[in-house]
Coordinates of C-alpha atoms in Angstrom, one line a residue:
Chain H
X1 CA -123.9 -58.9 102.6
X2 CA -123.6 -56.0 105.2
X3 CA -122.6 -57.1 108.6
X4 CA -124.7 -55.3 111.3
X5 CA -123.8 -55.1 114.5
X6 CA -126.0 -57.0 117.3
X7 CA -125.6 -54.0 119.8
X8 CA -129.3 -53.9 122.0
X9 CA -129.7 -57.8 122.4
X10 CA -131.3 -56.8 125.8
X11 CA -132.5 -53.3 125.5
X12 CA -134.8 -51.8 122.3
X13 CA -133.4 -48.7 121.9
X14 CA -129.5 -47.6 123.0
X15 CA -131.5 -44.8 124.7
X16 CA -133.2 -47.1 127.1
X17 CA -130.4 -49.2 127.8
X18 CA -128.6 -45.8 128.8
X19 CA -131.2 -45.1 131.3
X20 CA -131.9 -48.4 132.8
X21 CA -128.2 -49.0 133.1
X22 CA -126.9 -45.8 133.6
X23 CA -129.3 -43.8 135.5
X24 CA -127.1 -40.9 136.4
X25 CA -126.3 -40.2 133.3
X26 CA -127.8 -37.0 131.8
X27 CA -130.0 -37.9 128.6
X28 CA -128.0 -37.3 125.6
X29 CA -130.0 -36.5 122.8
X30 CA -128.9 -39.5 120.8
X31 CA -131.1 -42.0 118.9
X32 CA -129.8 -44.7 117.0
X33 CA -133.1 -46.9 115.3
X34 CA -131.5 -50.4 114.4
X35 CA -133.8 -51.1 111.9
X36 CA -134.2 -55.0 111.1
X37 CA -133.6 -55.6 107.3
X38 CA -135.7 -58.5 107.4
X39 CA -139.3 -58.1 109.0
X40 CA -141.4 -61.2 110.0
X41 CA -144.1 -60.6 107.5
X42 CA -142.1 -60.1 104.4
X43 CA -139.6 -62.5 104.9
X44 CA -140.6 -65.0 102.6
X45 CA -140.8 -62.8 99.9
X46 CA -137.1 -61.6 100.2
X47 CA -135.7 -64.8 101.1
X48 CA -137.0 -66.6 97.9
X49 CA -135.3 -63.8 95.8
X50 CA -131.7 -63.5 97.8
X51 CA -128.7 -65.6 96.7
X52 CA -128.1 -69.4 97.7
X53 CA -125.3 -68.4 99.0
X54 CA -126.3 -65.7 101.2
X55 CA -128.9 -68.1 102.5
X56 CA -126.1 -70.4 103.2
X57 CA -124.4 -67.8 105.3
X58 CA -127.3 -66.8 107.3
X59 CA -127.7 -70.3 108.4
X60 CA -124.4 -70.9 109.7
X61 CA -124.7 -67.4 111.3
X62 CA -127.1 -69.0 113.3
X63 CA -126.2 -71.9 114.0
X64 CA -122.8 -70.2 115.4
X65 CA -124.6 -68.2 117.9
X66 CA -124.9 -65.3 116.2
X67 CA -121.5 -65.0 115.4
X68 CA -120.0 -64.9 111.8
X69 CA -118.6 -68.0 110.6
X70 CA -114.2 -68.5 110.7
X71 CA -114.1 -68.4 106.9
X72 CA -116.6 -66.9 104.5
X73 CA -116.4 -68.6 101.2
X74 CA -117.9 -66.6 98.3
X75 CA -118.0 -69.2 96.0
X76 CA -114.2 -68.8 94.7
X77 CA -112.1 -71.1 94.7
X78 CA -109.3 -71.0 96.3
X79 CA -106.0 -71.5 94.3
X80 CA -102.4 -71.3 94.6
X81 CA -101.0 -67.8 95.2
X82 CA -97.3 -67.1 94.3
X83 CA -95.0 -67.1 97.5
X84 CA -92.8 -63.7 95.7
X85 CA -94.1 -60.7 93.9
X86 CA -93.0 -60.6 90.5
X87 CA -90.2 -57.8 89.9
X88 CA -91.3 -54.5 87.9
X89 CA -88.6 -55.6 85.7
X90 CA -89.5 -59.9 85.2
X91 CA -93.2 -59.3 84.9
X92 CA -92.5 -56.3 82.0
X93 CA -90.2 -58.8 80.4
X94 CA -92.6 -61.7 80.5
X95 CA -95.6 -59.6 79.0
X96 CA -93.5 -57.8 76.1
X97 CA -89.9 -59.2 75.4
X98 CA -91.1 -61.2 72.8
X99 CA -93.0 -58.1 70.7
X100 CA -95.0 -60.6 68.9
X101 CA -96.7 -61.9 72.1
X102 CA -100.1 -59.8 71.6
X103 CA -103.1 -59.1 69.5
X104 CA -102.4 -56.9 66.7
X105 CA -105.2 -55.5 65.4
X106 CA -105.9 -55.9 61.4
X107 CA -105.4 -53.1 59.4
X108 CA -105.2 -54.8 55.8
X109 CA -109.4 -55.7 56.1
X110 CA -111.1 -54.4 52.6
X111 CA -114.4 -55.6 50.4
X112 CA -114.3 -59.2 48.8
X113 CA -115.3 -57.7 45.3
X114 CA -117.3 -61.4 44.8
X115 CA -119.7 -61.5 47.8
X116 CA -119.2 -58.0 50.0
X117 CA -118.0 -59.5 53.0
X118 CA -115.1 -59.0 55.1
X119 CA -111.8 -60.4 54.0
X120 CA -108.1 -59.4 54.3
X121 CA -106.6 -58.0 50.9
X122 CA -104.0 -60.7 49.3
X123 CA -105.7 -63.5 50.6
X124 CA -108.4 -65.1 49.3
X125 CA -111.7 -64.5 50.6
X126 CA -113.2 -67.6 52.7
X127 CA -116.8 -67.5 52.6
X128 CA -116.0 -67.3 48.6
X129 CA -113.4 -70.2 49.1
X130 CA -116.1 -72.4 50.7
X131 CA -118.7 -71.7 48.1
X132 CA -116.6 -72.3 45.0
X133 CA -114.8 -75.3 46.3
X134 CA -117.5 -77.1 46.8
X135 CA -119.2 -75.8 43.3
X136 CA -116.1 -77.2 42.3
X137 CA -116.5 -80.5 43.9
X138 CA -119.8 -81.0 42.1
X139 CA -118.2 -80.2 39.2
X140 CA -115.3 -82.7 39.6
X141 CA -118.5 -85.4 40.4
X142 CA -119.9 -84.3 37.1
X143 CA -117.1 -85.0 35.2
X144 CA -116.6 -88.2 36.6
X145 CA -113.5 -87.2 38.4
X146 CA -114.5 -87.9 42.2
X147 CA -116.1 -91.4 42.5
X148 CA -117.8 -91.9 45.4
X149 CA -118.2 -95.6 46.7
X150 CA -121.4 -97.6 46.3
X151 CA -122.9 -99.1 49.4
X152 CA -123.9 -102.3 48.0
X153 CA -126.2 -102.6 50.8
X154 CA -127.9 -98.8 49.9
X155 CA -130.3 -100.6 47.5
X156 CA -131.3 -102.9 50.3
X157 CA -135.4 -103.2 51.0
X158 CA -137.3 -101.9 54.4
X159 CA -138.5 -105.3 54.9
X160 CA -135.3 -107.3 54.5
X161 CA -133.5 -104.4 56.4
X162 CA -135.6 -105.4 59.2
X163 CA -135.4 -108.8 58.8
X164 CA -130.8 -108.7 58.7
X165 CA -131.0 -105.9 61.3
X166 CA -133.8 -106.3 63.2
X167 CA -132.7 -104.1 66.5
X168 CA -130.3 -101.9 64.2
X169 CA -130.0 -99.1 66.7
X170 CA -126.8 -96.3 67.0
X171 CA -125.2 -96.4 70.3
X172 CA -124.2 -93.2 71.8
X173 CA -120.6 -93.0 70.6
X174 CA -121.8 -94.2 66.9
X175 CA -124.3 -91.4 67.3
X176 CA -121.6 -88.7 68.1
X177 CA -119.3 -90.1 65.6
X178 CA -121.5 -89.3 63.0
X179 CA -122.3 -85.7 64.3
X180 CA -118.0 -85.0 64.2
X181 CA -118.8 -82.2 66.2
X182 CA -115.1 -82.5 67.0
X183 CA -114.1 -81.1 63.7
X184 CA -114.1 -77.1 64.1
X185 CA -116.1 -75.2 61.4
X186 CA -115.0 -71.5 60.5
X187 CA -117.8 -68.8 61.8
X188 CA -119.1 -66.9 58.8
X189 CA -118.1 -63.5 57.8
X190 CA -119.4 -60.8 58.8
X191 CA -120.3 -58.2 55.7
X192 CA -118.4 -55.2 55.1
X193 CA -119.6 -51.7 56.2
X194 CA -117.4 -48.8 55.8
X195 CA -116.0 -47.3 58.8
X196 CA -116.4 -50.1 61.0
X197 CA -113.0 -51.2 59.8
X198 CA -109.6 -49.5 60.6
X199 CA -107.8 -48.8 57.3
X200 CA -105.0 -46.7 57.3
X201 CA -105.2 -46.3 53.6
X202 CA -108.4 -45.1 51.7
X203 CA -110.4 -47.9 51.0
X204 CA -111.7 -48.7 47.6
Chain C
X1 CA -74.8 -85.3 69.8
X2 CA -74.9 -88.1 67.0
X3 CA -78.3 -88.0 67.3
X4 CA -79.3 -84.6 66.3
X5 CA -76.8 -84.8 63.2
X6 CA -78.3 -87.8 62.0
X7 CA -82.3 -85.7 62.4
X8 CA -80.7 -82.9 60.5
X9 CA -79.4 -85.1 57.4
X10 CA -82.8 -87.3 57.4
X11 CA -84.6 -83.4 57.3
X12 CA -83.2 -82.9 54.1
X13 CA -83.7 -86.0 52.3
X14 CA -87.4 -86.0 53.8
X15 CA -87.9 -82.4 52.5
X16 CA -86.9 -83.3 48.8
X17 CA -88.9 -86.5 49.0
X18 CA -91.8 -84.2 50.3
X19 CA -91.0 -82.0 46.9
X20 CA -91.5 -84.6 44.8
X21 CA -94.8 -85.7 46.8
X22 CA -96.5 -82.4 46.4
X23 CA -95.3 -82.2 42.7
X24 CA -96.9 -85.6 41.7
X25 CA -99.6 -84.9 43.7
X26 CA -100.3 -81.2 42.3
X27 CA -100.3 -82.6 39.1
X28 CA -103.0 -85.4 40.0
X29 CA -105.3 -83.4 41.6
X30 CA -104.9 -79.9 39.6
X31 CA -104.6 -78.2 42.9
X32 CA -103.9 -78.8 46.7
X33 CA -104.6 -77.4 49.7
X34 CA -101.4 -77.1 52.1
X35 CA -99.4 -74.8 54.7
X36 CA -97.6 -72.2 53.3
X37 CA -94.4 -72.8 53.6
X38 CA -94.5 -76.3 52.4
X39 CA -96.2 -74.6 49.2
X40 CA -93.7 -71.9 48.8
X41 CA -90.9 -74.3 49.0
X42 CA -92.1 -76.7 46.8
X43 CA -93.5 -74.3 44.1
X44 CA -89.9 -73.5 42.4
X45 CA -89.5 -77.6 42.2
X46 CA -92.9 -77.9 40.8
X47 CA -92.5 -74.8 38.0
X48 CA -88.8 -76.1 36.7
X49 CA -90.0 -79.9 36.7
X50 CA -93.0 -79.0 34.5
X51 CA -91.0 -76.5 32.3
X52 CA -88.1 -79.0 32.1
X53 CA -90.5 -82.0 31.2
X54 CA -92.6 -80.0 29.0
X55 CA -89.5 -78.3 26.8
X56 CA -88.1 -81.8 26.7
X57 CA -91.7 -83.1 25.2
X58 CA -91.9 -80.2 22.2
X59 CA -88.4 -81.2 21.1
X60 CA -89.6 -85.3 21.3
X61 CA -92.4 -84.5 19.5
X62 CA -90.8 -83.0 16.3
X63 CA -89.3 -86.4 16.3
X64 CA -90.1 -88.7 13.2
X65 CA -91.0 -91.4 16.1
X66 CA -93.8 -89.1 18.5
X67 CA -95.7 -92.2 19.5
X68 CA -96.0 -91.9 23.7
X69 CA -94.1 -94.9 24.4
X70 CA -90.9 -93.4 22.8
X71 CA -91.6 -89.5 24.3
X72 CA -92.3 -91.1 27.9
X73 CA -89.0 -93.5 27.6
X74 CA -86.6 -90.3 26.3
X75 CA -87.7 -87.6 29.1
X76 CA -85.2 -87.5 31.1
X77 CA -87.3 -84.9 33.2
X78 CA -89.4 -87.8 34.3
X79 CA -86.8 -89.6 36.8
X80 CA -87.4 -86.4 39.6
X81 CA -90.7 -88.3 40.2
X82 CA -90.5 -91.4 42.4
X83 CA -90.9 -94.2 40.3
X84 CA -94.4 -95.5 41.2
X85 CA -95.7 -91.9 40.1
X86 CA -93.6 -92.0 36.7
X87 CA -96.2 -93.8 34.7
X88 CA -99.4 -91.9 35.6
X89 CA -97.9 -88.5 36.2
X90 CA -95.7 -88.5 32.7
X91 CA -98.9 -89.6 31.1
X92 CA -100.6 -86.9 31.6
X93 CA -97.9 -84.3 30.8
X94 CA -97.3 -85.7 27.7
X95 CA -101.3 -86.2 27.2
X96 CA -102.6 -83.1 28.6
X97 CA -100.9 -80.6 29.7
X98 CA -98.4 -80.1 26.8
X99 CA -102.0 -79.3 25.1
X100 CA -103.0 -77.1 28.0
X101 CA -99.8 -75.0 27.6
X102 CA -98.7 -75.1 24.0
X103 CA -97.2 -71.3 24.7
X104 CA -96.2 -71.5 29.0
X105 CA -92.6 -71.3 29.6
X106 CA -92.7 -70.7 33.2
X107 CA -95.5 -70.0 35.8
X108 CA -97.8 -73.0 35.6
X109 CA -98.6 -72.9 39.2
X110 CA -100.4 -70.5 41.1
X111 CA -100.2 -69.8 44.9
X112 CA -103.3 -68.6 46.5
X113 CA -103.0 -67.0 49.9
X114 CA -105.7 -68.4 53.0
X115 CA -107.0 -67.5 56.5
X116 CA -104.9 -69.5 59.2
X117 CA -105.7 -73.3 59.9
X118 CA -108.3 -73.9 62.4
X119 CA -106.9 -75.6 65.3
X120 CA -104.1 -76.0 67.4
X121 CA -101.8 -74.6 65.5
X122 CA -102.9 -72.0 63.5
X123 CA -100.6 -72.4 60.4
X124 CA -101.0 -70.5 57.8
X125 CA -102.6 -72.1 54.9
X126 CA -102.1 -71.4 51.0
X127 CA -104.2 -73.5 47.8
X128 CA -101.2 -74.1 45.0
X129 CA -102.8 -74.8 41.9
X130 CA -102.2 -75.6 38.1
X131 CA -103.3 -72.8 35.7
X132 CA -105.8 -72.8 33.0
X133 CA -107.7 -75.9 34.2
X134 CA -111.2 -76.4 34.4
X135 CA -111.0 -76.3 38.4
X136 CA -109.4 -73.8 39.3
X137 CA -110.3 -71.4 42.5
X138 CA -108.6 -68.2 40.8
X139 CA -110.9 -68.4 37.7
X140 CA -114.4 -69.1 39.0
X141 CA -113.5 -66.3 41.7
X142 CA -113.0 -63.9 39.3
X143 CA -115.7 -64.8 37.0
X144 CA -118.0 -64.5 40.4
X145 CA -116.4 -60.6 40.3
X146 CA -117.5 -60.1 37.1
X147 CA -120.9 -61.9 37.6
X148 CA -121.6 -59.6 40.5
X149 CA -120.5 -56.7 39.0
X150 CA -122.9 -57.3 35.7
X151 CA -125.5 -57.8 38.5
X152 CA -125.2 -54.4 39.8
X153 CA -125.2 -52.9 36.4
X154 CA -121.5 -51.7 37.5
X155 CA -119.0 -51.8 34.8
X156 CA -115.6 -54.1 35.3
X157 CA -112.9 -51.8 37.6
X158 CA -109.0 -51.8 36.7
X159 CA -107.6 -54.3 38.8
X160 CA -110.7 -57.0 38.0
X161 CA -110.0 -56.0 33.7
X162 CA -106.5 -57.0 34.9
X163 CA -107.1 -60.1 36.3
X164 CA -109.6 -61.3 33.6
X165 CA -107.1 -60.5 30.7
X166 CA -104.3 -62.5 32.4
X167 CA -106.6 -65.6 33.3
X168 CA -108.3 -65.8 29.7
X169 CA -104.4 -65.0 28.0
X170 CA -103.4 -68.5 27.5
X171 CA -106.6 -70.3 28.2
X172 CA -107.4 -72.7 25.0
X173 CA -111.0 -70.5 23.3
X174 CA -110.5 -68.3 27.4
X175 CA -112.9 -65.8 26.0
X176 CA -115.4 -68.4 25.5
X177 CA -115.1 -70.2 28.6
X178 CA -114.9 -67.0 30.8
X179 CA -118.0 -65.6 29.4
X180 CA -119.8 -69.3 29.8
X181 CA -118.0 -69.7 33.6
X182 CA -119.6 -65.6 34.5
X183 CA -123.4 -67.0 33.3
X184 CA -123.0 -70.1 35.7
X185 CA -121.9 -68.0 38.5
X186 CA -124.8 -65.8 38.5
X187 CA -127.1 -68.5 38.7
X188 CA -125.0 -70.9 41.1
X189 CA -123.7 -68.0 43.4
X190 CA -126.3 -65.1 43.0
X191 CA -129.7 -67.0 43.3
X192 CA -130.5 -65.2 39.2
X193 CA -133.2 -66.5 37.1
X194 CA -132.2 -65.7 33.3
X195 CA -135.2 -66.5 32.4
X196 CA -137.3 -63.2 34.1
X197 CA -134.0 -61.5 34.5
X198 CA -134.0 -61.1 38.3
X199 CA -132.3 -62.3 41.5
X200 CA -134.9 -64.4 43.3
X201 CA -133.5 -64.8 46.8
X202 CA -134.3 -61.9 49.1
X203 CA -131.3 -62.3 50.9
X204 CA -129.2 -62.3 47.9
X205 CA -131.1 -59.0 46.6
X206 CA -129.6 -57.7 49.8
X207 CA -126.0 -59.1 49.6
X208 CA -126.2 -57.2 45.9
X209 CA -127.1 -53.6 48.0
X210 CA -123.6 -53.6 49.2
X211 CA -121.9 -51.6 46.6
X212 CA -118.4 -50.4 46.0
X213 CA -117.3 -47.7 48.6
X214 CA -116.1 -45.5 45.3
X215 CA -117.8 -45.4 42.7
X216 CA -115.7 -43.6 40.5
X217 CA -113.6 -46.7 40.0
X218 CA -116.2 -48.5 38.4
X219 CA -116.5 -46.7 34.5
X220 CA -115.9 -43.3 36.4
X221 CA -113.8 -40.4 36.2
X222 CA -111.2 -42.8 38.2
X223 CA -111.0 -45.5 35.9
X224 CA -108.1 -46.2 34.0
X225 CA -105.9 -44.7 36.7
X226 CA -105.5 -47.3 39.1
X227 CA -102.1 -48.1 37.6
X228 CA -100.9 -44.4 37.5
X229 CA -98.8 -42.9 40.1
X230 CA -101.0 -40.5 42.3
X231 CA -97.2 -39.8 44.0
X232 CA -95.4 -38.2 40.5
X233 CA -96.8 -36.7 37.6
X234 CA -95.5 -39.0 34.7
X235 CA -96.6 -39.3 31.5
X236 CA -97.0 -41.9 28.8
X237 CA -93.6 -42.9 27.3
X238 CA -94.2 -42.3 23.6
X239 CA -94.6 -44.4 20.8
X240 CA -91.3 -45.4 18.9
X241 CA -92.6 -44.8 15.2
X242 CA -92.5 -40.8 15.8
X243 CA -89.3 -39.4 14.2
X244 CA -87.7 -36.2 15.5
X245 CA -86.4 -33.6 13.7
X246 CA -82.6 -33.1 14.9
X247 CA -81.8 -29.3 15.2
X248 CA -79.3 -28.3 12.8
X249 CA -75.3 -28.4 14.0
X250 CA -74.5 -24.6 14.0
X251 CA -70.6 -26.1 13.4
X252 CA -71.6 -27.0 10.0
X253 CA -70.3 -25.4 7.2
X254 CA -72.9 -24.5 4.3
X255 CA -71.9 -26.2 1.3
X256 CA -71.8 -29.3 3.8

């Protein structure tokens, strides 16, 4: 928003106004053409694209008589502002006394020889830890090892369902506990492609 | 304060109480998944229970009495447990794993190193795990290596030889079972069809693309030289059944 400046409220052009007013002034070979941004015709058009907010500001412009509103309010809150200016000194201290307060970057990433993707070296690679524990798990259910618990009702008919539950219906918290978006699942590698890693040793 | 003293002597009974815990548990479920540190720390308690209980087994067992009753009553290794673990977790040292590791001494646990803990708190995470069982992370990892590798047409590199030759060492007929474990992987893991030879799944064919950065590791010029120092020229210590030929004293007198 650019504020322009209501000068010629009476007079078109400043030139006029200098001769009407002033008449025995000598011309001066000044012209200033205060362009309106906003014409009648395609005003419509431009208002539908400009911001809400700018909108907002022309109205109480004008309902202010022409004047600018006390406070303009771009949408930011406002918050609490520190009363001191932290010291060169406290604010280096609070950043990087500790040493292990920031992001190091990894530079132990290398191939997972099983499945190509990214993975540090000495650990084990988690999209393969995922996959083979639960290949594992299957296994285990196989073998008789993991024994999952019988519904006694899973056998149960449609009709008699309907009949013992007839308006058998998941409320909303029911529905989300089922969902258990609240657990947090790992995002899945990315695959490895030389020298988009940094590796300060050659990598194999 | 009275207070914190008493915390600090409850910490140390709770942490040997969690030893035993993990112990009895490790042994139930062949492997568990917990923070590292609580892994580290209990590993050492875990290795000398099971070597201690396990030695104390071979020398019941050459025992004119070897029925179970009288090996569970005499291990005095037993008693580290807490006592509503004894029965189940005795039984099956003395019923399994003293068959599982007829040659182990030591290192019947493995730690496995993971990504952090999703979550608050971020804590580093580790898998602890009993060696040579059917379930275990390390082997059907490794046999996935080797299964990929085959897939490629790539031959096996150093470290990945290594690795195979350690986990099949002890393993009751390992060679067998590794070989079996490698064929499952390729069609669990790798979408393959033995039966036309070929990887079905697109995706997969383009997983497979992604090849080794050097080749030369993989049955090339490099291979074999993983181990060897690229820092000093050394060479192989040689073999003890060569005799050398002393040179002759020149302080010697003739008829000597």
């Amino acid at each position: 928003m650019s504020l322009a400046l209501r000068v010629g409220g009476l007079f078109p052009t400043i030139q006029q106004a200098l001769r009407g007013g002033l008449p025995s002034l000598p011309a001066i070979g000044l012209s200033i053409t205060l362009k309106p941004r906003i014409t009648a015709n395609a005003s419509e058009n431009i208002t539908s694209q400009e911001d809400e907010r700018l909108q907002d500001l022309r109205q109480q412009i004008e309902n202010n008589n022409g004047n600018p509103p006390f406070m303009i309010d771009n949408g930011m809150i406002l918050r609490a502002a520190p009363k001191k200016k932290l010291s060169h000194a406290k604010h280096r201290a609070k950043l990087y006394a500790p040493g292990n307060k920031q992001i190091h970057p990894l530079n132990n990433i290398v191939r997972c020889p099983a499945c190509g993707h990214v993975k540090r070296s000495h650990f084990m690679c988690m999209n393969c830890y995922y996959e083979i524990k639960s290949f594992i798990k299957v296994l285990k259910r196989e073998n008789g090892i993991i024994k999952d618990p019988v519904n006694p009702q899973s056998d149960l008919d449609a009709a008699d369902k309907d009949l013992i539950y007839p308006t058998k219906v998941d409320r909303p918290n029911e529905v989300r506990f089922k969902q258990k978006e609240w657990i947090p699942v790992r995002e899945k590698t990315l695959m490895f492609k030389l020298g988009e890693h940094r590796h300060t040793k050659k990598s194999r | 304060m009275p207070s914190i003293q008493k915390f600090h002597a409850n910490v140390a009974r709770h942490v040997n109480m969690m030893d035993k815990n993990l112990c009895a548990n490790l042994i139930r479920h062949e492997a568990i998944l917990t923070t590292r540190t609580k892994a580290k720390r209990s590993q050492s308690k875990i290795e000398s229970f099971l070597s201690r209980s396990l030695k104390i087994n071979k020398e019941l067992s050459k025992n004119k009495d070897d029925s179970f009753e009288f090996k569970f009553r005499n291990n005095k290794a037993f008693d580290y447990l807490q006592p509503p673990d004894r029965n189940e977790i005795g039984g099956k040292v003395i019923k399994e794993l003293s068959k599982r590791y007829p040659k182990r001494v030591a290192g019947f646990t493995r730690l496995i190193k993971l990504e952090p803990r999703l979550g608050e708190d971020k804590a580093p995470m580790a898998v602890l795990e009993l060696v040579d069982s059917a379930y275990e992370l390390q082997f059907w990892f490794v046999a996935k290596i080797v299964a990929r590798l085959e897939l490629q047409k790539l031959k096996l590199d150093d470290t990945t030889a290594h690795n195979v030759s350690k986990l099949v060492a002890f393993r009751n007929n390992g060679e067998q079972e590794f070989r079996n474990a490698v064929e499952v992987c390729k069609i669990e893991f790798f979408k393959y069809d033995p039966e036309t030879d070929t990887v079905t799944d697109n995706e997969m064919k383009e997983n497979l693309k992604n090849l080794p950065s050097n080749l030369e590791y993989y049955g090339g010029e490099l291979s074999g030289k993983v181990v060897v120092s690229k820092k000093y020229k050394t060479e192989p210590r040689p073999s003890k059944q060569e005799t050398y030929e002393l040179p002759k004293s020149p302080f010697l007198t003739e008829s000597a």
